[in-house]
Amino acid sequence: MIGLYLPGRSVVHRTPTLLKLLLLAVGVSLLAFMRGPVAVAVASTLLAALFALARVPLGVAWRQVAPVLWLLIVAVPLQALFAGWPEAGLMAARLIIAVALAALFTLTTTVSSVLAACEALLRPWGRFVDADRVGLLIALVIRCVPLVTDIVKEVAEARRARGQERSLVALAVPVVVRSLYAADAIGEALTARGFDD
Amino acid sequence: MSVVEFAQVSHAFGEREVLRDITLRLAEHRIGIVGANGSGKSTLARMINGLVTPDVGRVTVDGLDVGRRGREVRRRVGFVFTNPDNQIVMPTVREDVAFTLRGRGLSAAEISTRTDAALDRFGLAGHAEHPSHRLSGGQKQLLALAAVLVAEPAIVVADEPTTLLDARNGRRIGALLAGLPQQVIVVTHQLELLPAFDRVIVIDEGRVAADATPAVALAAYDALLA
């Protein structure tokens, strides 16, 4: 979500967000019933077709799936130990396809569309949940990830410059203090932009 | 032009008094506010948007009390902060500009049209789908400005909008602000921006030390710093 969106006008991009969310849920659920190499091959082909349809470059697609492989390096041998290699392979295939499907959703859907979809889903429960507020909350959570990442980078650099590479306090204290100041400033900016109630 | 009025305004943060008995009527097109760090000028600017309400006295924008009718005031007054990172909320440039128009009863088509126009105006159309946090400092401040101006406020208040920018971007943002058709109130240390303004107010230790044409006010500010 944080800068993952890949602009485009493909059918996948233009599919309504709620429908994409529904298809994603159905697709991931169906993976639980996937058995045998033929089913894996069919699912993988379908997935590749969807990525091609969305015109996602190979490198970008790979970057979405690659982090899962680190997890699988540990998880697959463990699963093989308890359930055998075929079951471990199937688990790995399910996980990779599920992550790739989720990545396809984030690559082809803007955060505003996701927020609008969340708000639409929550609106029927308007008496109990403020849909706009939940949407804003999600937007802020997404926004804060790169903001805090930048703070950590800057503080780590400053810590190095002062020769305190090993000091946890020199990292944690400024990061917490600066994050709280940033939160305060964002709150003020939201008020200034009219989101004050 | 809109009219901003401060009537015998005083304010303190804890024990520290930051504004003392300020009375001003701001009706000119371009107004600059200068002063040393901690002089109270940012607090003064924040009061125009209702971000800070005075302990004593009253601030009004076109007759609306900023304390009692803050929401209405904030629809009239756009605020540009020093650090655009704190102002950017959404992950992409287009989404952040469009975010300002949420909850204003506009159709999706109208939001899209106004967002595109704002992006074009500030030279950000080519970055519309880019992650906002990866823009350069100058581009981020342009984005912050676009996100404020897309709502077409009657007044734009900017609190040291060029402080974090290099000289070139600082001049660019300064020129953009000075060229706006809206009433513009800029708190700044970039004094070369001010000769083109209609009025300059010098704040010192929470009081108005000078309030005149740029030439006269800046000479008074120079004397104060000497």
Short mmCIF file of C-alpha atoms in Angstrom, two decimals:
data_model
loop_
_atom_site.label_atom_id
_atom_site.label_comp_id
_atom_site.label_asym_id
_atom_site.label_seq_id
_atom_site.Cartn_x
_atom_site.Cartn_y
_atom_site.Cartn_z
CA MET A 1 0.00 0.00 0.00
CA ILE A 2 2.82 2.39 0.88
CA GLY A 3 3.85 3.48 -2.55
CA LEU A 4 3.14 0.06 -4.06
CA TYR A 5 0.42 1.27 -6.38
CA LEU A 6 1.38 0.84 -10.02
CA PRO A 7 -0.59 3.31 -12.16
CA GLY A 8 -2.38 1.77 -15.11
CA ARG A 9 -5.64 1.51 -17.03
CA SER A 10 -5.89 -2.28 -17.40
CA VAL A 11 -9.07 -4.26 -16.77
CA VAL A 12 -7.65 -5.27 -13.39
CA HIS A 13 -7.03 -1.61 -12.49
CA ARG A 14 -10.51 -0.62 -13.58
CA THR A 15 -12.36 -3.44 -11.79
CA PRO A 16 -14.38 -1.95 -8.89
CA THR A 17 -12.48 -2.23 -5.62
CA LEU A 18 -15.25 -4.03 -3.73
CA LEU A 19 -15.44 -6.66 -6.49
CA LYS A 20 -11.65 -7.04 -6.41
CA LEU A 21 -11.75 -7.47 -2.62
CA LEU A 22 -14.49 -10.10 -2.98
CA LEU A 23 -12.57 -11.96 -5.71
CA LEU A 24 -9.42 -11.80 -3.59
CA ALA A 25 -11.28 -13.32 -0.61
CA VAL A 26 -12.82 -16.03 -2.78
CA GLY A 27 -9.50 -16.75 -4.52
CA VAL A 28 -7.55 -17.06 -1.27
CA SER A 29 -10.30 -19.27 0.23
CA LEU A 30 -10.24 -21.55 -2.80
CA LEU A 31 -6.51 -22.05 -2.31
CA ALA A 32 -7.33 -24.01 0.85
CA PHE A 33 -9.04 -26.63 -1.36
CA MET A 34 -6.18 -26.80 -3.88
CA ARG A 35 -4.73 -30.30 -4.04
CA GLY A 36 -2.14 -31.88 -6.30
CA PRO A 37 0.31 -30.51 -8.86
CA VAL A 38 -2.35 -30.01 -11.56
CA ALA A 39 -4.36 -27.65 -9.36
CA VAL A 40 -1.17 -25.75 -8.48
CA ALA A 41 -0.30 -25.46 -12.18
CA VAL A 42 -3.79 -24.17 -13.04
CA ALA A 43 -3.75 -21.64 -10.19
CA SER A 44 -0.24 -20.46 -11.11
CA THR A 45 -1.23 -20.04 -14.77
CA LEU A 46 -4.31 -18.05 -13.80
CA LEU A 47 -2.20 -15.89 -11.52
CA ALA A 48 0.39 -15.25 -14.25
CA ALA A 49 -2.42 -14.33 -16.64
CA LEU A 50 -3.82 -11.83 -14.15
CA PHE A 51 -0.38 -10.22 -13.65
CA ALA A 52 0.05 -10.05 -17.45
CA LEU A 53 -3.44 -8.56 -17.83
CA ALA A 54 -2.56 -5.91 -15.24
CA ARG A 55 0.74 -5.27 -17.11
CA VAL A 56 2.81 -5.70 -13.97
CA PRO A 57 6.53 -5.87 -14.87
CA LEU A 58 8.22 -9.13 -13.91
CA GLY A 59 10.67 -7.39 -11.55
CA VAL A 60 7.84 -5.67 -9.66
CA ALA A 61 5.93 -8.96 -9.36
CA TRP A 62 9.04 -10.71 -8.07
CA ARG A 63 9.64 -8.03 -5.42
CA GLN A 64 6.16 -8.69 -3.99
CA VAL A 65 6.73 -12.42 -3.59
CA ALA A 66 10.44 -12.52 -2.71
CA PRO A 67 10.07 -11.62 1.00
CA VAL A 68 7.83 -14.69 1.52
CA LEU A 69 10.63 -16.95 0.37
CA TRP A 70 12.60 -16.12 3.54
CA LEU A 71 9.68 -17.38 5.58
CA LEU A 72 9.42 -20.50 3.46
CA ILE A 73 13.09 -21.36 3.98
CA VAL A 74 12.14 -22.06 7.60
CA ALA A 75 8.52 -23.14 7.20
CA VAL A 76 8.87 -25.70 4.38
CA PRO A 77 11.42 -28.02 6.08
CA LEU A 78 9.38 -27.84 9.30
CA GLN A 79 6.18 -28.76 7.45
CA ALA A 80 8.03 -31.54 5.59
CA LEU A 81 9.20 -32.93 8.92
CA PHE A 82 5.65 -33.27 10.23
CA ALA A 83 3.55 -33.83 7.06
CA GLY A 84 5.98 -34.87 4.31
CA TRP A 85 7.47 -33.04 1.33
CA PRO A 86 4.36 -33.07 -0.96
CA GLU A 87 2.27 -31.34 1.74
CA ALA A 88 5.11 -28.86 2.43
CA GLY A 89 5.35 -28.03 -1.27
CA LEU A 90 1.59 -27.51 -1.45
CA MET A 91 1.70 -25.20 1.60
CA ALA A 92 4.48 -23.17 -0.05
CA ALA A 93 2.53 -22.90 -3.31
CA ARG A 94 -0.63 -21.79 -1.47
CA LEU A 95 1.26 -19.12 0.46
CA ILE A 96 3.10 -17.75 -2.60
CA ILE A 97 -0.10 -17.60 -4.68
CA ALA A 98 -2.07 -15.96 -1.84
CA VAL A 99 0.63 -13.30 -1.31
CA ALA A 100 0.87 -12.70 -5.06
CA LEU A 101 -2.92 -12.27 -5.30
CA ALA A 102 -2.90 -9.78 -2.41
CA ALA A 103 0.04 -7.95 -4.02
CA LEU A 104 -1.87 -7.76 -7.31
CA PHE A 105 -4.71 -6.10 -5.42
CA THR A 106 -2.42 -3.47 -3.85
CA LEU A 107 -0.52 -2.91 -7.11
CA THR A 108 -3.71 -2.11 -8.99
CA THR A 109 -5.77 -0.30 -6.34
CA THR A 110 -5.17 3.17 -4.91
CA VAL A 111 -5.43 3.71 -1.17
CA SER A 112 -8.33 6.14 -1.73
CA SER A 113 -10.26 3.39 -3.53
CA VAL A 114 -9.58 1.00 -0.64
CA LEU A 115 -10.74 3.65 1.82
CA ALA A 116 -13.87 4.32 -0.22
CA ALA A 117 -14.56 0.57 -0.31
CA CYS A 118 -14.03 0.26 3.47
CA GLU A 119 -16.35 3.20 4.03
CA ALA A 120 -18.97 1.68 1.72
CA LEU A 121 -18.73 -1.63 3.61
CA LEU A 122 -19.05 0.10 6.98
CA ARG A 123 -21.84 2.50 6.02
CA PRO A 124 -24.70 0.06 6.80
CA TRP A 125 -23.35 -0.05 10.37
CA GLY A 126 -23.28 3.74 10.52
CA ARG A 127 -25.17 3.74 13.83
CA PHE A 128 -22.30 1.91 15.49
CA VAL A 129 -19.23 2.82 13.43
CA ASP A 130 -18.18 6.16 11.92
CA ALA A 131 -17.11 4.98 8.44
CA ASP A 132 -15.33 8.25 7.54
CA ARG A 133 -13.35 8.16 10.76
CA VAL A 134 -12.28 4.54 10.18
CA GLY A 135 -11.24 5.47 6.61
CA LEU A 136 -9.16 8.37 7.92
CA LEU A 137 -7.63 6.12 10.55
CA ILE A 138 -6.53 3.59 7.92
CA ALA A 139 -5.08 6.39 5.76
CA LEU A 140 -3.11 7.72 8.72
CA VAL A 141 -1.75 4.30 9.65
CA ILE A 142 -0.54 3.83 6.07
CA ARG A 143 0.95 7.35 6.02
CA CYS A 144 2.78 6.87 9.31
CA VAL A 145 4.83 3.88 8.16
CA PRO A 146 7.18 5.85 5.82
CA LEU A 147 7.15 8.78 8.26
CA VAL A 148 8.40 6.64 11.18
CA THR A 149 10.82 4.82 8.85
CA ASP A 150 12.37 8.20 7.93
CA ILE A 151 12.59 9.18 11.60
CA VAL A 152 14.36 5.91 12.46
CA LYS A 153 16.80 6.39 9.53
CA GLU A 154 17.63 9.98 10.54
CA VAL A 155 18.05 9.11 14.22
CA ALA A 156 20.23 6.08 13.38
CA GLU A 157 22.41 8.33 11.21
CA ALA A 158 22.69 10.94 13.98
CA ARG A 159 23.55 8.16 16.46
CA ARG A 160 26.33 6.95 14.15
CA ALA A 161 27.62 10.51 13.68
CA ARG A 162 27.93 10.85 17.47
CA GLY A 163 29.69 7.51 17.81
CA GLN A 164 26.84 5.84 19.70
CA GLU A 165 26.12 2.99 17.24
CA ARG A 166 25.55 0.47 20.01
CA SER A 167 23.35 2.59 22.26
CA LEU A 168 19.72 1.47 22.20
CA VAL A 169 18.73 4.49 24.28
CA ALA A 170 20.27 6.83 21.69
CA LEU A 171 17.95 5.26 19.12
CA ALA A 172 14.75 4.58 21.06
CA VAL A 173 14.38 7.85 22.95
CA PRO A 174 14.70 10.25 19.99
CA VAL A 175 12.54 7.99 17.79
CA VAL A 176 9.73 7.92 20.38
CA VAL A 177 10.00 11.65 21.11
CA ARG A 178 10.11 12.63 17.43
CA SER A 179 7.26 10.25 16.57
CA LEU A 180 5.10 11.84 19.27
CA TYR A 181 5.96 15.34 17.98
CA ALA A 182 5.16 14.19 14.43
CA ALA A 183 1.82 12.74 15.60
CA ASP A 184 1.02 16.05 17.27
CA ALA A 185 1.96 17.99 14.13
CA ILE A 186 -0.13 15.71 11.88
CA GLY A 187 -3.08 16.17 14.22
CA GLU A 188 -2.66 19.93 13.93
CA ALA A 189 -2.37 19.70 10.14
CA LEU A 190 -5.54 17.60 9.97
CA THR A 191 -7.34 20.23 12.03
CA ALA A 192 -6.04 22.93 9.67
CA ARG A 193 -7.36 20.91 6.72
CA GLY A 194 -10.82 20.82 8.27
CA PHE A 195 -10.81 17.32 9.79
CA ASP A 196 -11.28 18.52 13.32
CA ASP A 197 -14.46 16.88 14.55
CA MET B 1 -10.39 40.80 0.52
CA SER B 2 -11.23 39.11 3.78
CA VAL B 3 -10.70 40.82 7.10
CA VAL B 4 -8.88 39.23 10.04
CA GLU B 5 -9.18 41.05 13.35
CA PHE B 6 -7.27 40.58 16.58
CA ALA B 7 -8.92 42.39 19.50
CA GLN B 8 -6.69 42.78 22.58
CA VAL B 9 -5.35 39.25 22.20
CA SER B 10 -3.03 37.74 24.79
CA HIS B 11 -1.90 34.15 25.08
CA ALA B 12 0.42 32.08 27.23
CA PHE B 13 1.79 28.55 27.03
CA GLY B 14 2.00 27.63 30.69
CA GLU B 15 4.02 30.35 32.42
CA ARG B 16 5.41 31.74 29.17
CA GLU B 17 3.45 34.65 27.75
CA VAL B 18 3.78 34.53 23.95
CA LEU B 19 1.35 37.23 22.85
CA ARG B 20 0.55 40.40 24.77
CA ASP B 21 -2.40 42.64 24.05
CA ILE B 22 -2.33 42.40 20.25
CA THR B 23 -4.86 44.47 18.32
CA LEU B 24 -4.67 44.27 14.54
CA ARG B 25 -6.94 44.55 11.54
CA LEU B 26 -5.58 42.63 8.53
CA ALA B 27 -7.34 43.49 5.27
CA GLU B 28 -4.46 43.89 2.79
CA HIS B 29 -3.73 41.43 -0.01
CA ARG B 30 -0.21 40.38 1.04
CA ILE B 31 0.90 40.66 4.62
CA GLY B 32 4.26 39.55 6.00
CA ILE B 33 4.96 38.77 9.64
CA VAL B 34 8.56 38.74 10.84
CA GLY B 35 10.26 38.34 14.19
CA ALA B 36 12.94 36.43 16.00
CA ASN B 37 12.48 32.78 16.99
CA GLY B 38 10.08 32.56 19.93
CA SER B 39 8.72 36.07 19.35
CA GLY B 40 5.13 34.78 19.06
CA LYS B 41 4.65 35.20 15.30
CA SER B 42 3.75 31.53 14.66
CA THR B 43 1.20 31.58 17.47
CA LEU B 44 -0.28 34.71 15.92
CA ALA B 45 -0.54 32.95 12.52
CA ARG B 46 -2.04 29.79 14.07
CA MET B 47 -4.78 31.87 15.67
CA ILE B 48 -6.06 32.94 12.25
CA ASN B 49 -6.89 29.31 11.47
CA GLY B 50 -8.16 28.58 14.98
CA LEU B 51 -5.32 26.14 15.70
CA VAL B 52 -4.66 28.20 18.82
CA THR B 53 -7.45 30.09 20.55
CA PRO B 54 -6.47 33.13 22.60
CA ASP B 55 -6.59 33.08 26.41
CA VAL B 56 -7.68 36.70 26.38
CA GLY B 57 -9.31 38.73 23.60
CA ARG B 58 -10.91 37.69 20.36
CA VAL B 59 -9.80 36.74 16.84
CA THR B 60 -12.31 36.93 14.00
CA VAL B 61 -12.16 36.11 10.30
CA ASP B 62 -14.79 37.99 8.32
CA GLY B 63 -16.68 38.44 11.56
CA LEU B 64 -16.51 34.72 12.51
CA ASP B 65 -15.00 34.04 15.93
CA VAL B 66 -12.22 31.47 15.43
CA GLY B 67 -12.86 29.94 18.85
CA ARG B 68 -16.59 29.43 18.46
CA ARG B 69 -16.86 28.84 14.72
CA GLY B 70 -13.54 27.16 14.03
CA ARG B 71 -14.89 24.76 11.43
CA GLU B 72 -16.33 27.56 9.29
CA VAL B 73 -13.17 29.61 9.73
CA ARG B 74 -10.96 26.71 8.60
CA ARG B 75 -12.99 26.41 5.40
CA ARG B 76 -12.03 30.03 4.66
CA VAL B 77 -8.45 29.90 5.87
CA GLY B 78 -5.91 27.51 4.35
CA PHE B 79 -2.78 26.87 6.41
CA VAL B 80 0.65 25.91 5.06
CA PHE B 81 3.05 24.50 7.66
CA THR B 82 6.84 24.74 7.80
CA ASN B 83 7.34 21.00 7.42
CA PRO B 84 5.22 19.60 4.57
CA ASP B 85 5.84 16.06 5.82
CA ASN B 86 3.48 16.76 8.69
CA GLN B 87 0.83 18.00 6.32
CA ILE B 88 0.84 15.12 3.85
CA VAL B 89 -1.63 12.41 4.75
CA MET B 90 -2.20 10.21 1.72
CA PRO B 91 0.33 7.89 0.05
CA THR B 92 0.19 9.34 -3.48
CA VAL B 93 0.34 12.95 -4.65
CA ARG B 94 -3.09 12.92 -6.34
CA GLU B 95 -4.74 11.25 -3.35
CA ASP B 96 -3.31 13.81 -0.96
CA VAL B 97 -4.65 16.76 -2.94
CA ALA B 98 -8.03 15.04 -3.32
CA PHE B 99 -8.07 14.28 0.42
CA THR B 100 -8.71 17.97 1.20
CA LEU B 101 -11.99 17.78 -0.70
CA ARG B 102 -13.34 14.82 1.29
CA GLY B 103 -16.55 15.46 3.18
CA ARG B 104 -17.36 18.65 1.27
CA GLY B 105 -20.32 17.18 -0.60
CA LEU B 106 -18.54 17.18 -3.97
CA SER B 107 -19.05 14.48 -6.61
CA ALA B 108 -16.17 12.15 -7.49
CA ALA B 109 -15.97 13.81 -10.95
CA GLU B 110 -15.72 17.28 -9.45
CA ILE B 111 -13.06 16.16 -6.96
CA SER B 112 -11.09 14.63 -9.84
CA THR B 113 -11.37 17.78 -12.01
CA ARG B 114 -10.33 20.12 -9.21
CA THR B 115 -7.49 17.82 -8.16
CA ASP B 116 -6.14 17.63 -11.72
CA ALA B 117 -6.34 21.43 -12.06
CA ALA B 118 -4.43 21.93 -8.79
CA LEU B 119 -1.75 19.41 -9.81
CA ASP B 120 -1.36 21.15 -13.17
CA ARG B 121 -1.12 24.58 -11.58
CA PHE B 122 1.72 23.52 -9.29
CA GLY B 123 3.61 21.47 -11.86
CA LEU B 124 2.83 18.20 -10.09
CA ALA B 125 0.76 16.54 -12.83
CA GLY B 126 3.72 14.37 -13.82
CA HIS B 127 4.03 13.15 -10.22
CA ALA B 128 0.31 12.55 -9.64
CA GLU B 129 0.65 8.82 -8.99
CA HIS B 130 4.04 9.01 -7.25
CA PRO B 131 4.39 8.26 -3.53
CA SER B 132 4.11 11.63 -1.79
CA HIS B 133 6.79 10.83 0.79
CA ARG B 134 9.37 10.28 -1.96
CA LEU B 135 9.08 13.79 -3.43
CA SER B 136 11.90 16.30 -2.95
CA GLY B 137 11.52 18.97 -0.23
CA GLY B 138 10.46 21.61 -2.76
CA GLN B 139 7.95 19.29 -4.40
CA LYS B 140 6.52 18.35 -1.00
CA GLN B 141 5.95 22.01 -0.17
CA LEU B 142 4.32 22.48 -3.59
CA LEU B 143 2.10 19.50 -2.79
CA ALA B 144 1.21 21.01 0.60
CA LEU B 145 0.33 24.26 -1.16
CA ALA B 146 -1.73 22.46 -3.84
CA ALA B 147 -3.56 20.51 -1.11
CA VAL B 148 -4.47 23.76 0.61
CA LEU B 149 -5.42 25.73 -2.51
CA VAL B 150 -7.56 22.98 -4.07
CA ALA B 151 -10.19 23.92 -1.48
CA GLU B 152 -10.08 27.54 -2.77
CA PRO B 153 -9.74 29.25 0.63
CA ALA B 154 -10.26 33.00 0.87
CA ILE B 155 -7.11 33.41 2.98
CA VAL B 156 -3.82 31.50 2.88
CA VAL B 157 -1.68 31.59 6.02
CA ALA B 158 1.83 30.18 5.70
CA ASP B 159 4.08 29.61 8.69
CA GLU B 160 7.71 29.77 7.55
CA PRO B 161 6.95 27.78 4.39
CA THR B 162 10.46 28.19 2.97
CA THR B 163 12.55 27.49 6.07
CA LEU B 164 13.34 23.87 5.13
CA LEU B 165 13.92 24.59 1.44
CA ASP B 166 17.01 25.49 -0.56
CA ALA B 167 17.30 29.06 -1.91
CA ARG B 168 15.87 28.19 -5.33
CA ASN B 169 12.83 26.33 -4.00
CA GLY B 170 12.40 28.95 -1.31
CA ARG B 171 12.19 31.68 -3.95
CA ARG B 172 9.80 29.56 -6.02
CA ILE B 173 7.40 28.94 -3.14
CA GLY B 174 7.71 32.58 -2.06
CA ALA B 175 6.87 33.83 -5.56
CA LEU B 176 3.92 31.42 -5.79
CA LEU B 177 2.52 32.64 -2.48
CA ALA B 178 3.05 36.29 -3.40
CA GLY B 179 1.27 35.76 -6.72
CA LEU B 180 -1.88 34.19 -5.27
CA PRO B 181 -5.13 36.10 -5.82
CA GLN B 182 -6.20 35.25 -2.25
CA GLN B 183 -5.28 37.23 0.81
CA VAL B 184 -1.89 35.86 1.86
CA ILE B 185 -0.38 36.10 5.34
CA VAL B 186 3.17 34.77 5.48
CA VAL B 187 5.33 34.30 8.56
CA THR B 188 8.87 34.28 7.26
CA HIS B 189 12.58 34.80 7.84
CA GLN B 190 13.07 35.19 4.09
CA LEU B 191 13.09 38.97 4.10
CA GLU B 192 13.77 39.36 0.36
CA LEU B 193 10.23 38.09 -0.22
CA LEU B 194 8.65 41.01 1.60
CA PRO B 195 9.33 44.20 -0.45
CA ALA B 196 6.56 43.13 -2.86
CA PHE B 197 4.08 42.83 0.04
CA ASP B 198 1.52 45.45 1.05
CA ARG B 199 2.23 45.39 4.76
CA VAL B 200 4.78 43.93 7.15
CA ILE B 201 4.26 43.38 10.87
CA VAL B 202 7.25 42.92 13.18
CA ILE B 203 6.59 40.90 16.33
CA ASP B 204 8.97 41.14 19.26
CA GLU B 205 8.47 39.40 22.61
CA GLY B 206 4.77 38.93 21.94
CA ARG B 207 4.05 42.54 20.97
CA VAL B 208 3.74 44.41 17.69
CA ALA B 209 7.06 46.24 17.40
CA ALA B 210 6.36 47.70 13.95
CA ASP B 211 3.47 47.65 11.53
CA ALA B 212 3.99 49.53 8.30
CA THR B 213 4.98 49.31 4.65
CA PRO B 214 7.74 46.75 3.99
CA ALA B 215 10.51 49.36 3.75
CA VAL B 216 9.62 51.04 7.04
CA ALA B 217 8.85 47.81 8.92
CA LEU B 218 12.01 46.04 7.74
CA ALA B 219 14.14 49.04 8.75
CA ALA B 220 12.54 48.84 12.20
CA TYR B 221 13.24 45.10 12.31
CA ASP B 222 16.88 45.75 11.37
CA ALA B 223 17.16 48.30 14.17
CA LEU B 224 15.63 45.79 16.58
CA LEU B 225 18.18 43.14 15.65
CA ALA B 226 21.14 45.53 15.91
#
